[in-house]
Amino acid sequence: MKNEFQVIADLIEKDKKVLDVGCADGTLMKFLKDNKNINIRGLEISKQKVQECIAKGLTVIEGNAEKDLKQFPDKSFDYVVLSQTLQAFLNPELVLDELLRVGKKAIVTIPNFGYWKVRFHLLLKGTMPITKTLPDEWYNTPNLHMCTIKDFFHFVKSKDIKIFKSLALNNLNSSTINESNLGVKNLFADLGIFLIEK
Amino acid sequence: MNTEKNIKTLIVKKSLKLDCGKTIKDFPIAYETYGSLNSKKDNAILVFHALTGDQFVTGINPVTNKEGWWSYAVGPDKAIDTNKYFVICSNVIGGCMGSYGPSHKDNDQNIFGTNFPVITINDMVNAQYNLLDYFGIDKLFSIAGGSMGGMQVLQFISNFPDKSKTVIPIATTSSHSAQNIAFNELGRQAITADSDWKDGKYTLKNTTPGKGLAVARMAAHITYLSKKGLQEKFGRKLQEREDLKFGFDADFQIESYLRYQGSVFVDRFDANSYLYITRAMDYFDLAKQFNGNLSKAFINTNAKFFIISFTSDWLYPTQENKDIVIALNSIGADVGFVEIESDKGHDSFLLDVPDFLSALKNFLDKSYEEK
């Protein structure tokens, strides 16, 4: 399991009710279910991935986060997880609002467009950056709204969303982000992980 | 209509009050089982059949000598694995494969015909519930069914919220739409317009409204297929001829196919049963039973739901299946949902659709491991 999922799992206490939005093949769901006795549900847009989840014995609903989150009642999950998908929505702000309505807390991870390798790629090569977390070409990437850790940090603050924890992930190292080290983390982390609440 | 020797029957002694207000008792329910009930009696799956189905789910139907209606899904090592599970299915009341229906006789030994009470989906599942007592099953492992079978699944878990661990409604709806009712009415009108219907007393008069019933089946059959499926299978292909004949014989293969579907149906199905069962479907509106709030139908159950729809099903389209998912999510129920890609229309649930069969198998087997 990738390090990002380990960090997310560490943020969630045992025996909670969790919704994994864009749960893909259910790797994180399965880990949470087996290791933390989590009552876990998934929402996934790909039929193929939904089938993979069913084969793992996971409860998944085929659906689209931009349309289908509205069916869940307010605060019906302890945590709602959204891993590296926010930037792919037509309206990320709306999805973020929905995550925080449905979940008592939300864990959102974003690929950091401020990562130094991304910046260097554009600066030196002059072409759209391709990295481990951003593997697609400009013409086939699902990402519509790329942002940096700094962007997201400011965005969340401007919406009066409470940040409980913000972590910068670089390969296997995770470290805490705060106001004073934001510039450095924004340069050296390829992924930001935020535990938020509204 | 049926060969009694191959039909297992439970006579229900308890009286059952029907939605129409009448009470029935000492009535027969014809059933069949597959696989064996384990010693803990926790491996039973109650399967509900659709409009024209019967209790003979899989293998050769001893009455029609044709494959059972869900042979693709049920059997040894299949999605509903009879090596593992004990599958029970019964003919609905109102039906014509041995359960209490319009071809039965009343207390005065007259064939009911249209004097048989109008039954509902609710009446059907209340009647079938007696099978649990008969087999000594406290809780089913699963209930499953497609189309009208799915309606019975929904009604069953609403009526008996703690009687099944898992619940699988397939290609179904919680409420018959105007379009659904319209197609059923077309079928009923075809039957009753047949001069051989004789106000439902055709058996007494030694006739059968075969033409009307065949037309009803032909119209309904079109609704079970998709436009794309029909086009790919038949297109404008001609039936055993080089060119158009400028007449009203079956020039096109699709015409010949529908005529064949109509004619074989007449041999196995009772016209009055067709009237009664389509009426039961039209009356089905689960939300209405709970003042318009579908969620309330499921408020008392902890069962795990798995809802399946098909992309090309326009009879019970994905959105109607999703409405059930939404109602369940709004009360925090345990519900999974998948829409299966298929060109085979509503009939997809009866056919060899690998993604459907593997989803069904995986859901059941994984849920069984966890029980």
XYZ file of C-alpha atoms in Angstrom:
569
model
C 0.000 0.000 0.000
C 1.322 3.418 -0.871
C 2.665 5.702 1.830
C -0.115 8.238 1.292
C -2.688 5.645 2.367
C -0.653 4.751 5.456
C -0.612 8.432 6.473
C -4.383 8.714 5.853
C -5.046 5.523 7.844
C -3.011 6.903 10.761
C -5.327 9.927 10.902
C -8.404 7.738 11.437
C -9.224 6.164 14.805
C -10.585 2.624 15.140
C -14.287 1.716 14.784
C -15.276 4.825 12.828
C -17.626 5.206 9.862
C -15.761 6.334 6.761
C -16.673 7.185 3.155
C -13.901 6.886 0.568
C -14.805 9.139 -2.368
C -13.142 7.922 -5.550
C -12.099 4.731 -3.800
C -10.574 3.167 -6.968
C -9.792 -0.538 -6.441
C -10.531 -0.289 -2.704
C -6.959 -0.706 -1.410
C -7.365 1.917 1.324
C -10.890 0.715 2.146
C -9.722 -2.863 2.576
C -6.849 -1.765 4.827
C -9.152 0.339 7.026
C -11.735 -2.429 7.221
C -9.247 -5.161 8.097
C -6.941 -3.226 10.400
C -9.075 -0.590 12.077
C -12.517 -2.171 12.091
C -13.803 0.738 10.055
C -17.386 0.696 8.761
C -16.304 1.686 5.285
C -18.195 2.732 2.154
C -16.870 3.751 -1.228
C -18.039 5.887 -4.119
C -16.370 5.163 -7.455
C -17.082 6.277 -11.008
C -15.332 3.441 -12.878
C -17.385 0.279 -13.421
C -14.196 -1.779 -13.610
C -12.953 -0.471 -10.247
C -16.369 -1.023 -8.664
C -16.139 -4.668 -9.740
C -12.677 -4.931 -8.153
C -14.076 -3.555 -4.888
C -16.984 -6.027 -4.933
C -14.458 -8.835 -5.437
C -12.770 -7.630 -2.235
C -16.078 -7.753 -0.368
C -16.325 -3.955 -0.069
C -19.534 -1.919 -0.118
C -19.203 0.464 -3.043
C -21.662 2.628 -4.933
C -20.992 3.350 -8.583
C -21.381 7.067 -8.923
C -19.976 10.504 -9.535
C -18.875 12.614 -6.548
C -20.101 15.803 -8.198
C -23.656 14.448 -8.452
C -23.993 11.611 -6.011
C -22.695 12.944 -2.690
C -25.958 14.803 -2.179
C -27.794 11.582 -1.320
C -25.830 11.208 1.929
C -27.283 12.958 4.973
C -25.400 15.696 6.861
C -22.535 14.444 9.031
C -23.404 10.810 8.297
C -19.738 9.758 8.273
C -16.987 10.368 10.833
C -14.509 10.850 8.013
C -14.798 11.376 4.280
C -11.609 10.674 2.338
C -10.751 12.205 -1.035
C -7.395 11.105 -2.355
C -5.786 13.048 -5.223
C -9.087 13.690 -6.978
C -10.142 17.221 -6.013
C -8.244 18.712 -8.935
C -10.139 16.502 -11.402
C -13.615 17.860 -10.670
C -15.389 20.490 -12.734
C -16.217 22.315 -9.532
C -13.774 21.435 -6.731
C -15.223 24.046 -4.385
C -18.657 22.442 -4.546
C -17.213 18.972 -3.939
C -15.205 20.240 -0.972
C -18.369 21.773 0.520
C -20.173 18.456 0.029
C -17.353 16.461 1.653
C -17.563 18.694 4.712
C -21.343 18.467 4.827
C -21.423 14.652 4.634
C -18.409 14.062 6.878
C -17.793 15.297 10.400
C -14.228 15.596 9.161
C -12.666 15.268 5.729
C -9.227 14.077 4.681
C -8.213 15.602 1.363
C -4.947 14.945 -0.428
C -3.673 16.993 -3.355
C -0.781 16.516 -5.765
C 1.352 19.614 -5.221
C 1.881 21.693 -8.356
C 4.368 23.780 -6.372
C 6.746 20.805 -5.966
C 10.247 21.762 -7.131
C 10.381 19.038 -9.787
C 7.177 20.382 -11.305
C 8.503 23.918 -11.252
C 11.828 22.869 -12.759
C 10.178 20.832 -15.460
C 8.204 23.821 -16.680
C 11.068 26.252 -16.162
C 13.789 24.214 -17.901
C 11.933 22.094 -20.423
C 9.124 24.533 -21.108
C 6.594 21.723 -21.378
C 3.783 20.671 -19.045
C 5.251 18.893 -16.013
C 5.135 15.113 -15.747
C 6.091 13.557 -12.425
C 5.329 10.433 -10.400
C 2.128 11.976 -8.970
C 1.267 13.780 -12.238
C 1.953 11.065 -14.800
C -0.345 12.190 -17.643
C 0.262 14.380 -20.679
C -1.548 17.734 -20.889
C -3.948 16.364 -23.495
C -5.111 13.329 -21.568
C -4.793 14.341 -17.938
C -7.997 14.149 -15.872
C -6.709 17.100 -13.847
C -8.649 20.288 -14.559
C -7.815 22.409 -11.535
C -4.226 21.882 -10.420
C -3.175 23.744 -7.283
C -0.217 23.984 -4.961
C -0.129 23.170 -1.258
C 0.018 26.914 -0.660
C -3.074 27.521 -2.845
C -5.055 24.885 -1.019
C -3.908 26.097 2.389
C -5.062 29.653 1.623
C -8.266 28.463 -0.043
C -9.305 26.421 2.976
C -8.523 29.306 5.348
C -10.539 31.724 3.222
C -13.570 29.440 3.510
C -13.345 29.340 7.321
C -12.605 25.637 7.212
C -10.716 24.397 10.245
C -7.427 22.620 9.533
C -6.677 20.000 12.170
C -3.629 18.643 10.524
C -1.758 19.393 7.348
C 1.024 17.118 6.266
C 3.584 17.340 3.515
C 4.580 14.061 1.932
C 7.796 13.543 0.042
C 8.480 9.911 -0.829
C 8.405 8.186 2.543
C 8.722 11.264 4.744
C 5.760 13.112 6.111
C 6.071 16.359 8.050
C 3.698 18.936 9.455
C 2.883 22.050 7.475
C 2.301 25.345 9.310
C 2.117 29.034 8.420
C 5.859 29.535 8.953
C 7.185 26.614 6.898
C 4.499 26.768 4.179
C 6.890 28.134 1.532
C 9.454 25.392 2.100
C 6.920 22.556 2.238
C 5.299 23.911 -0.909
C 8.628 23.477 -2.655
C 9.724 20.106 -1.313
C 6.519 18.030 -0.933
C 4.921 16.295 -3.886
C 1.715 15.628 -1.963
C -0.297 17.560 0.640
C -2.601 15.776 3.115
C -5.181 17.853 4.990
C -7.507 16.878 7.814
C -10.252 19.491 7.826
C -13.628 20.254 9.370
C -16.418 22.783 8.910
C -51.822 -26.340 -17.583
C -49.307 -28.031 -15.313
C -48.236 -31.591 -14.756
C -48.965 -32.020 -11.104
C -46.572 -34.907 -10.493
C -43.443 -32.746 -10.820
C -44.682 -29.981 -8.594
C -43.885 -29.793 -4.892
C -46.608 -28.032 -2.992
C -46.959 -26.565 0.465
C -50.541 -26.120 1.637
C -50.639 -22.995 3.773
C -53.075 -23.606 6.622
C -52.731 -20.140 8.121
C -55.148 -17.589 6.788
C -53.736 -14.679 4.819
C -55.522 -11.361 4.596
C -54.999 -9.926 1.125
C -54.652 -6.222 0.319
C -57.986 -6.338 -1.527
C -59.663 -7.196 1.791
C -60.394 -10.861 1.119
C -58.888 -13.635 3.231
C -57.507 -16.879 1.844
C -56.494 -20.052 3.695
C -55.588 -23.677 2.982
C -54.046 -22.493 -0.271
C -51.185 -24.129 -2.196
C -47.736 -22.681 -2.808
C -45.739 -24.596 -5.396
C -41.981 -24.468 -4.780
C -38.682 -25.992 -5.810
C -35.312 -26.156 -4.052
C -31.715 -26.576 -5.215
C -28.639 -27.485 -3.159
C -29.007 -28.461 0.484
C -29.786 -26.639 3.691
C -26.819 -26.860 6.086
C -27.168 -27.890 9.724
C -27.111 -24.286 10.969
C -29.767 -23.424 8.381
C -27.912 -20.247 7.511
C -27.192 -20.839 3.820
C -30.668 -20.357 2.334
C -31.369 -17.974 -0.510
C -34.954 -17.175 -1.435
C -35.178 -16.345 -5.127
C -38.226 -14.511 -6.472
C -39.299 -14.954 -10.086
C -40.430 -12.305 -12.576
C -43.756 -11.935 -14.412
C -43.625 -15.098 -16.497
C -41.170 -17.124 -14.411
C -41.898 -19.986 -12.060
C -40.298 -22.013 -9.289
C -38.058 -23.944 -11.714
C -35.054 -21.650 -11.490
C -32.361 -23.829 -13.030
C -31.791 -27.133 -14.772
C -34.534 -28.555 -16.949
C -38.013 -27.336 -16.070
C -39.949 -30.628 -15.752
C -43.170 -29.096 -17.054
C -41.895 -27.193 -20.094
C -38.778 -29.355 -20.668
C -36.820 -26.141 -21.216
C -33.911 -24.655 -19.260
C -34.953 -22.934 -16.040
C -35.272 -19.160 -16.306
C -32.150 -18.355 -14.246
C -29.915 -21.213 -15.399
C -27.078 -18.797 -16.169
C -26.990 -17.529 -12.589
C -28.021 -20.484 -10.429
C -26.409 -23.908 -10.215
C -23.258 -25.712 -9.083
C -20.263 -23.293 -9.167
C -22.419 -20.582 -10.729
C -23.018 -17.069 -9.318
C -25.598 -18.441 -6.906
C -23.635 -21.589 -6.175
C -25.887 -24.490 -5.256
C -22.859 -26.419 -3.933
C -22.781 -23.806 -1.212
C -26.257 -22.348 -0.911
C -29.750 -23.762 -0.520
C -31.911 -22.038 -3.106
C -35.673 -21.881 -2.662
C -38.074 -20.463 -5.221
C -41.838 -20.589 -5.296
C -44.458 -19.788 -7.870
C -46.216 -16.526 -6.954
C -49.860 -16.671 -5.939
C -51.884 -15.669 -8.956
C -49.484 -17.758 -11.055
C -50.070 -20.881 -13.095
C -47.356 -23.324 -12.062
C -49.144 -24.860 -9.085
C -49.560 -21.962 -6.662
C -53.014 -20.651 -5.814
C -54.258 -18.818 -8.891
C -57.158 -18.072 -11.231
C -57.026 -21.545 -12.803
C -57.755 -23.099 -9.375
C -61.240 -23.969 -8.158
C -63.203 -22.123 -5.495
C -65.069 -23.822 -2.636
C -67.968 -24.606 -4.943
C -65.587 -26.372 -7.331
C -65.904 -23.688 -9.987
C -62.756 -22.441 -11.683
C -62.021 -18.963 -10.333
C -61.201 -17.155 -13.560
C -61.672 -13.465 -12.858
C -63.388 -14.295 -9.563
C -59.941 -14.927 -8.129
C -59.085 -12.059 -5.754
C -56.820 -9.356 -7.142
C -53.422 -9.925 -5.541
C -50.482 -7.606 -4.904
C -46.713 -7.948 -4.579
C -47.282 -7.624 -0.825
C -49.680 -10.596 -0.887
C -47.158 -12.624 -2.890
C -44.339 -12.197 -0.370
C -46.606 -12.698 2.632
C -47.667 -16.014 1.103
C -44.075 -17.034 0.361
C -42.956 -16.198 3.888
C -44.626 -19.446 4.970
C -41.769 -21.334 3.297
C -39.370 -20.099 5.998
C -41.489 -21.701 8.708
C -41.844 -24.833 6.612
C -38.064 -25.252 6.263
C -37.385 -24.068 9.840
C -35.239 -21.183 8.621
C -34.980 -18.336 11.116
C -32.982 -16.050 8.842
C -32.216 -16.303 5.160
C -28.694 -15.649 3.941
C -30.047 -13.750 0.968
C -33.072 -12.787 -1.070
C -32.626 -12.074 -4.755
C -34.656 -11.414 -7.861
C -34.857 -9.335 -11.015
C -37.728 -7.277 -12.433
C -40.919 -8.275 -10.578
C -38.637 -10.562 -8.553
C -36.807 -7.421 -7.429
C -40.086 -5.825 -6.368
C -40.763 -8.870 -4.198
C -37.242 -8.603 -2.749
C -37.917 -4.985 -1.717
C -41.355 -5.783 -0.315
C -40.063 -8.860 1.540
C -37.295 -7.024 3.406
C -39.701 -4.198 4.191
C -42.244 -6.643 5.651
C -39.675 -8.894 7.358
C -36.695 -6.625 8.093
C -34.687 -9.152 10.143
C -35.291 -12.194 7.972
C -32.426 -11.848 5.502
C -28.738 -10.962 5.895
C -28.340 -9.716 2.355
C -30.761 -8.273 -0.165
C -30.269 -8.230 -3.956
C -32.839 -6.320 -6.034
C -31.900 -6.451 -9.730
C -33.184 -4.393 -12.686
C -36.239 -3.299 -10.763
C -38.198 -0.373 -9.399
C -39.881 0.638 -6.165
C -42.916 1.883 -8.062
C -44.408 0.995 -11.443
C -44.181 3.969 -13.803
C -46.905 5.178 -16.150
C -44.949 3.608 -19.016
C -44.777 0.260 -17.185
C -48.521 0.351 -16.511
C -49.190 1.333 -20.126
C -47.359 -1.699 -21.524
C -49.112 -4.017 -19.070
C -52.480 -2.548 -20.011
C -51.702 -3.176 -23.677
C -51.117 -6.837 -22.835
C -54.300 -7.132 -20.805
C -56.352 -5.485 -23.524
C -54.957 -7.917 -26.091
C -56.056 -10.854 -23.913
C -59.517 -9.586 -23.036
C -60.173 -8.505 -26.651
C -59.653 -12.101 -27.805
C -63.151 -13.553 -28.340
C -61.860 -16.828 -26.898
C -61.199 -15.169 -23.555
C -64.928 -15.530 -22.723
C -64.842 -13.181 -19.737
C -62.147 -15.340 -18.225
C -64.200 -18.535 -18.402
C -62.293 -19.990 -21.357
C -61.429 -23.267 -19.631
C -65.099 -24.034 -19.057
C -65.814 -23.328 -22.716
C -62.831 -25.404 -23.861
C -61.142 -22.512 -25.578
C -58.028 -20.490 -24.850
C -57.352 -16.837 -25.742
C -54.095 -17.822 -27.418
C -54.025 -15.011 -29.934
C -54.527 -12.325 -27.327
C -51.987 -13.847 -24.963
C -49.465 -14.169 -27.805
C -49.864 -10.494 -28.708
C -49.450 -9.562 -25.036
C -46.223 -11.550 -24.942
C -44.948 -10.068 -28.204
C -45.479 -6.507 -26.983
C -43.894 -7.251 -23.625
C -40.971 -9.047 -25.235
C -40.007 -5.890 -27.122
C -39.741 -4.058 -23.804
C -37.277 -6.659 -22.522
C -34.787 -5.975 -25.328
C -32.826 -2.892 -26.324
C -33.046 -1.092 -29.646
C -29.363 -1.764 -30.238
C -29.714 -5.442 -29.327
C -32.644 -5.875 -31.706
C -30.863 -4.025 -34.493
C -27.712 -6.114 -34.139
C -29.569 -9.418 -33.966
C -32.217 -8.812 -36.634
C -31.697 -5.509 -38.385
C -33.836 -5.614 -41.516
C -32.951 -9.223 -42.284
C -35.626 -11.123 -44.176
C -37.151 -14.392 -43.025
C -36.316 -17.272 -45.398
C -36.933 -15.196 -48.498
C -34.881 -13.256 -51.014
C -37.139 -10.242 -51.241
C -40.202 -8.559 -49.801
C -43.443 -10.402 -50.600
C -45.780 -7.392 -50.605
C -48.095 -9.058 -48.093
C -48.576 -9.459 -44.372
C -46.693 -12.664 -43.717
C -43.594 -12.394 -41.590
C -41.232 -10.873 -44.144
C -38.743 -9.769 -41.517
C -36.874 -12.005 -39.095
C -37.949 -9.851 -36.188
C -41.605 -10.501 -37.048
C -41.027 -14.216 -37.231
C -39.085 -14.130 -33.969
C -41.851 -12.287 -32.127
C -44.523 -14.611 -33.514
C -42.498 -17.564 -32.302
C -42.053 -15.992 -28.843
C -45.813 -15.429 -28.690
C -46.706 -18.961 -29.758
C -44.404 -20.806 -27.346
C -45.560 -18.609 -24.485
C -49.194 -19.576 -25.002
C -48.264 -23.207 -24.441
C -46.864 -22.557 -20.997
C -48.789 -19.652 -19.538
C -52.336 -19.011 -18.417
C -54.030 -15.885 -19.781
C -55.849 -15.045 -16.544
C -52.602 -15.390 -14.568
C -51.101 -12.857 -16.964
C -53.893 -10.432 -16.099
C -53.490 -10.948 -12.363
C -49.717 -10.768 -12.195
C -49.422 -7.661 -14.397
C -52.057 -6.025 -12.182
C -49.996 -6.827 -9.091
C -46.972 -5.161 -10.704
C -49.001 -2.071 -11.628
C -50.277 -1.735 -8.078
C -46.731 -1.879 -6.691
C -45.693 1.406 -5.093
C -43.547 0.761 -2.044
C -43.114 4.436 -1.116
C -46.889 4.899 -1.099
C -47.108 2.286 1.651
C -44.961 4.636 3.756
C -46.658 7.957 3.013
C -44.420 8.651 0.069
C -41.145 8.133 1.943
C -39.339 5.143 0.436
C -36.580 5.240 3.073
C -39.115 4.348 5.734
C -39.687 1.000 3.997
C -36.160 0.011 5.054
C -35.764 1.840 8.352
C -35.930 -1.323 10.483
C -33.481 -3.500 8.608
C -29.744 -4.004 9.131
C -29.462 -6.098 5.980
C -26.712 -5.514 3.449
C -28.136 -4.403 0.085
C -26.597 -4.836 -3.336
C -28.499 -3.218 -6.186
C -27.740 -3.954 -9.821
C -29.017 -2.231 -12.976
C -28.148 -2.496 -16.680
C -27.192 0.314 -19.067
C -29.612 -0.688 -21.847
C -32.606 -1.522 -19.626
C -35.289 1.018 -20.517
C -38.108 -0.849 -18.759
C -36.611 -0.427 -15.268
C -33.828 2.037 -16.048
C -30.785 2.730 -13.902
C -32.307 5.866 -12.406
C -35.200 3.899 -10.906
C -32.734 1.468 -9.357
C -30.633 4.388 -8.130
C -33.687 5.893 -6.452
C -33.689 2.831 -4.193
C -29.965 3.337 -3.505
C -30.631 6.983 -2.625
C -33.477 6.044 -0.272
C -31.174 3.556 1.487
C -28.235 5.957 1.720
C -30.404 8.634 3.228
C -30.935 6.370 6.250
C -27.323 5.190 6.385
C -28.128 1.645 5.244
C -25.384 -0.679 4.007
C -25.877 -0.470 0.256
C -23.691 -1.186 -2.760
C -24.665 -0.413 -6.323
C -23.350 -1.155 -9.782
C -24.711 -0.487 -13.253
C -23.633 -3.262 -15.610
C -22.733 -2.427 -19.205
C -24.893 -4.555 -21.498
C -26.721 -4.233 -24.838
C -29.185 -6.948 -23.904
C -31.814 -4.674 -22.380
C -33.952 -5.575 -19.393
C -33.427 -9.278 -20.122
C -29.721 -8.862 -19.244
C -30.327 -10.285 -15.773
C -31.503 -13.567 -17.309
C -28.681 -13.876 -19.832
C -24.998 -14.667 -19.950
C -23.651 -11.247 -18.957
C -20.267 -12.032 -17.345
C -19.819 -8.731 -15.454
C -23.248 -9.170 -13.884
C -22.703 -12.804 -12.957
C -19.262 -12.147 -11.448
C -20.549 -9.177 -9.413
C -23.408 -11.306 -8.100
C -21.084 -14.194 -7.247
C -18.471 -11.990 -5.572
C -21.040 -10.156 -3.495
C -22.650 -13.369 -2.274
C -19.460 -15.312 -1.628
C -17.687 -12.449 0.169
C -20.776 -11.724 2.283
C -21.036 -15.428 3.126
C -17.386 -15.533 4.282
C -18.074 -12.592 6.591
C -21.294 -13.775 8.108
